[in-house]
Amino acid sequence: MLPGAITTLRKMSSYSGRKLAAVVKELEAFAPISLAEKWDNVGLLIEPHKERDVKRILLTNDLTEPVMKEAVEKQVDMIISYHPPIFKPLTRITKSNWKERVVAACLANSIALYSPHTAWDKKCGGVNDWLAQAVAIQSIRPLMPEMGAEPGTGSGRLIQTKMEISQLVEALQRHINNNVHVALAVGHDSKTVVRTVGICAGSGGSFLRGIQADTIITGEMSHHEVLDFNHNGTTVLLCNHTNSERGFLRVFAPKLGELLQGACEILVSEKDQDPLVTATRGSPLSAAIQQAQQQ
């Protein structure tokens, strides 16, 4: 056995572990899957045939093949993938499609897979609230409160603030540790004071349509959606889809450790990253890729 493998096994042995059902129970106590949108596919997606204690958990925004390889190499027992890799029904599991290969790898290595997606978006203290922390918040509320849930839970967020657009852009860049695309509303400039901000992590164009806000922050939207917002007096700040979500994992990791009372080692994927990088004019693509890998 290689020295590195011996070190890994010794480290893993220091965690007592929890039953898979107990881990799932804590995850669903944090954000009940009943919060998720009806179209979403959340919860425990893969349960290994052979039951074993969960001692090591890997958090990722997307379960890509590089992340799957990382999970196998790090000998994790469970993957929590914010986006569900199984979304549309699978009619077969073969080597011809990357999502099917990921599912096969989970099954072959007895790795459980859980996805929270929109349940985490709506949760008070979840993904949208994390994204909102880029703003100097005077007050905050869900755009669409979830009936029967704890206060502050629901879809999207609406924030009252007082920041110049330039200040908000700089704060958002620091918060997500990445570039931000800016589409100024007609009549706005860098010194325009923002008093209301709409938030929707991921792809928020359709959900935020019609919102009365000086600025909206989301991951992505179409060209024509951007134009509509701009002509309705709303500046649009786009982070790229997963950059509006991924940072929450580092906030959630210690929280999950507490929920599991230190019984499991919680890792955040080193291979998970937004598929898009910004290659600025005059700079080689390799520089943009290297910068993205270092974030």
XYZ file of C-alpha atoms in Angstrom:
295
model
C 0.000 0.000 0.000
C 1.279 3.493 -0.912
C 2.263 5.872 1.952
C -0.395 8.375 0.859
C -3.072 5.714 1.020
C -1.927 4.720 4.523
C -2.212 8.366 5.647
C -5.705 8.605 4.163
C -6.882 5.457 5.922
C -5.460 6.644 9.238
C -7.190 9.990 8.866
C -10.486 8.370 7.948
C -10.292 6.063 10.965
C -10.451 9.107 13.271
C -14.086 9.690 12.212
C -16.711 7.436 13.758
C -19.120 7.910 10.822
C -22.917 7.962 10.642
C -25.444 5.737 8.939
C -26.541 7.040 5.548
C -30.117 7.399 6.775
C -28.908 9.540 9.686
C -26.949 11.838 7.357
C -29.961 12.194 5.050
C -32.155 12.975 8.063
C -29.864 15.849 9.067
C -29.731 17.187 5.508
C -33.503 17.184 5.257
C -33.851 18.764 8.704
C -31.637 21.604 7.446
C -33.590 22.038 4.189
C -36.657 19.794 3.740
C -36.938 18.442 0.200
C -40.566 19.566 0.316
C -39.219 23.105 -0.208
C -37.891 22.200 -3.662
C -39.711 23.193 -6.827
C -42.084 20.544 -8.179
C -40.024 20.206 -11.381
C -36.822 19.541 -9.430
C -35.243 16.169 -8.614
C -33.866 16.353 -5.094
C -33.036 14.146 -2.135
C -31.202 10.838 -2.037
C -30.610 9.929 -5.689
C -28.261 6.948 -5.308
C -28.240 4.548 -2.375
C -25.452 1.950 -2.449
C -26.540 -1.697 -2.483
C -24.105 -2.515 0.318
C -24.720 -0.432 3.433
C -21.726 1.158 5.095
C -21.158 4.047 7.484
C -20.594 7.455 5.937
C -17.272 8.793 7.171
C -16.216 11.110 4.351
C -18.523 13.444 2.386
C -17.615 15.480 -0.696
C -19.532 18.686 -1.471
C -19.722 19.875 -5.067
C -21.827 22.215 -7.142
C -21.814 19.847 -10.125
C -20.922 16.170 -10.226
C -18.751 16.206 -13.336
C -16.385 13.410 -14.337
C -13.324 15.227 -12.880
C -15.209 15.570 -9.577
C -16.242 11.916 -9.726
C -12.599 10.902 -10.178
C -11.688 13.094 -7.208
C -14.386 11.407 -5.104
C -13.049 7.941 -5.910
C -9.440 8.955 -5.242
C -10.378 10.493 -1.898
C -12.395 7.400 -0.974
C -15.547 9.307 -0.082
C -18.668 7.489 1.026
C -21.125 10.167 -0.056
C -21.345 13.023 -2.535
C -23.644 15.983 -2.004
C -24.079 17.603 -5.413
C -26.038 20.855 -5.333
C -27.218 20.329 -8.920
C -28.831 16.902 -9.435
C -26.790 14.911 -11.977
C -29.868 12.728 -12.459
C -32.541 15.131 -13.635
C -34.363 13.638 -16.588
C -35.252 9.924 -16.285
C -32.437 7.582 -17.319
C -33.517 4.858 -19.708
C -30.141 3.132 -19.578
C -26.743 3.373 -17.891
C -23.944 3.019 -20.427
C -20.505 4.474 -21.167
C -21.813 6.607 -24.033
C -22.988 9.559 -21.890
C -21.046 11.367 -19.167
C -23.975 11.513 -16.746
C -24.537 7.780 -17.121
C -20.820 7.178 -16.526
C -21.014 9.237 -13.316
C -23.992 7.208 -12.079
C -22.178 3.969 -12.932
C -19.101 5.137 -11.017
C -21.191 5.903 -7.919
C -22.741 2.451 -8.059
C -19.425 0.692 -8.721
C -17.732 2.441 -5.797
C -20.678 2.277 -3.370
C -20.898 6.066 -3.126
C -24.206 7.586 -2.058
C -25.453 10.654 -3.927
C -27.678 13.394 -2.524
C -28.873 16.579 -4.236
C -30.655 19.525 -2.528
C -30.812 22.109 -5.367
C -33.867 24.417 -5.041
C -34.476 23.341 -1.433
C -31.186 25.045 -0.575
C -32.147 28.057 -2.713
C -35.315 28.688 -0.719
C -33.923 27.843 2.710
C -33.454 30.743 5.115
C -29.666 30.881 5.383
C -29.281 28.995 2.111
C -27.839 29.802 -1.314
C -29.807 32.981 -2.053
C -29.031 34.397 1.371
C -25.348 33.608 0.808
C -25.391 35.466 -2.533
C -27.208 38.374 -0.893
C -24.293 38.875 1.508
C -22.504 40.765 -1.283
C -24.967 43.614 -0.630
C -24.969 46.063 2.279
C -28.326 44.841 3.583
C -30.739 47.194 5.309
C -33.598 44.709 5.051
C -34.184 41.447 3.182
C -37.171 39.235 2.435
C -38.089 36.424 0.031
C -39.616 37.566 -3.242
C -42.016 34.636 -2.931
C -42.334 33.471 0.701
C -42.835 29.755 1.340
C -46.110 29.240 3.156
C -45.810 27.256 6.375
C -42.012 27.453 6.480
C -39.757 29.331 8.866
C -39.638 33.116 8.355
C -37.200 34.166 5.635
C -37.702 30.995 3.575
C -38.890 31.250 0.003
C -37.880 31.902 -3.594
C -35.490 34.725 -4.445
C -34.688 37.709 -2.260
C -35.492 41.430 -2.317
C -33.037 43.683 -0.504
C -33.221 47.285 0.616
C -29.816 48.947 0.515
C -27.942 52.122 -0.388
C -24.910 51.527 -2.614
C -23.531 53.031 -5.786
C -23.524 50.558 -8.680
C -19.717 50.609 -8.803
C -19.576 49.714 -5.087
C -22.065 46.897 -5.560
C -20.140 45.443 -8.505
C -16.861 45.501 -6.571
C -18.480 43.914 -3.510
C -20.060 41.178 -5.635
C -16.760 40.410 -7.345
C -15.083 40.012 -3.967
C -17.915 37.879 -2.647
C -17.969 35.357 -5.503
C -14.222 35.717 -6.098
C -14.792 36.054 -9.823
C -15.730 38.363 -12.670
C -19.141 40.003 -12.984
C -20.921 40.965 -16.219
C -22.616 44.370 -15.954
C -25.543 45.558 -18.068
C -26.429 49.114 -17.048
C -30.057 50.166 -17.209
C -30.969 53.002 -19.527
C -30.189 56.150 -17.533
C -27.882 54.422 -15.022
C -24.133 54.964 -14.631
C -21.466 53.766 -12.199
C -22.479 56.412 -9.618
C -26.198 55.610 -9.669
C -27.389 54.789 -6.141
C -29.024 51.388 -5.816
C -31.779 51.147 -3.217
C -33.448 47.845 -4.143
C -31.750 44.630 -5.275
C -33.423 41.448 -6.501
C -31.529 38.186 -6.017
C -31.902 34.794 -7.685
C -28.986 32.363 -7.747
C -28.547 30.326 -10.930
C -30.725 31.254 -13.889
C -33.081 33.983 -12.712
C -34.309 35.690 -15.876
C -37.813 34.256 -15.948
C -38.321 34.255 -12.177
C -37.245 37.886 -11.789
C -39.227 39.125 -14.785
C -41.357 42.132 -13.828
C -39.630 42.752 -10.484
C -39.380 46.404 -9.487
C -35.740 46.797 -8.459
C -32.851 49.107 -9.286
C -30.522 46.136 -9.777
C -30.803 42.375 -9.984
C -28.109 39.806 -9.315
C -28.296 36.349 -10.839
C -26.107 33.816 -12.583
C -27.277 33.973 -16.175
C -30.070 35.111 -18.490
C -30.675 35.535 -22.202
C -29.685 38.573 -24.243
C -33.288 39.650 -24.741
C -34.070 39.267 -21.044
C -31.151 41.585 -20.250
C -32.461 44.191 -22.711
C -35.950 44.033 -21.213
C -34.613 44.629 -17.696
C -32.366 47.472 -18.844
C -35.230 49.250 -20.600
C -37.412 48.851 -17.515
C -34.875 50.703 -15.370
C -33.041 47.700 -13.869
C -29.281 47.172 -14.031
C -28.328 43.504 -14.395
C -25.305 41.880 -12.726
C -24.490 38.369 -13.979
C -22.037 36.096 -12.149
C -22.171 33.047 -14.483
C -24.547 30.333 -13.357
C -22.529 28.297 -10.881
C -20.445 31.223 -9.583
C -23.692 32.521 -8.070
C -24.013 29.272 -6.079
C -20.660 27.573 -5.468
C -19.412 29.773 -2.632
C -22.235 28.540 -0.399
C -20.536 25.135 -0.174
C -17.669 26.550 1.893
C -20.180 28.118 4.259
C -22.213 24.916 4.494
C -19.249 22.559 5.057
C -18.628 23.511 8.716
C -22.386 23.716 9.292
C -22.785 20.119 8.099
C -19.886 19.082 10.318
C -21.760 20.519 13.290
C -25.032 18.852 12.284
C -23.228 15.502 12.159
C -21.471 16.222 15.473
C -18.007 15.774 13.983
C -18.665 12.156 13.032
C -17.854 12.728 9.337
C -15.074 14.456 7.447
C -16.520 17.125 5.157
C -14.587 17.990 1.991
C -15.297 20.651 -0.633
C -14.381 19.572 -4.149
C -11.166 20.964 -5.599
C -12.161 19.975 -9.144
C -15.596 21.614 -9.251
C -15.546 24.875 -11.204
C -17.648 26.946 -13.559
C -17.213 25.647 -17.127
C -16.917 29.237 -18.415
C -13.786 31.360 -18.016
C -13.334 34.919 -19.247
C -10.506 35.289 -21.745
C -9.779 39.027 -21.937
C -8.584 40.534 -25.190
C -4.828 40.467 -25.509
C -4.385 37.845 -22.791
C -3.715 34.177 -23.608
C -6.498 31.706 -22.854
C -4.077 29.730 -20.682
C -3.881 32.687 -18.258
C -7.670 32.778 -17.852
C -7.812 29.030 -17.266
C -4.980 29.152 -14.739
C -6.695 31.983 -12.858
C -9.978 30.040 -12.766
C -8.226 26.939 -11.429
C -6.651 28.948 -8.608
C -9.963 30.361 -7.377
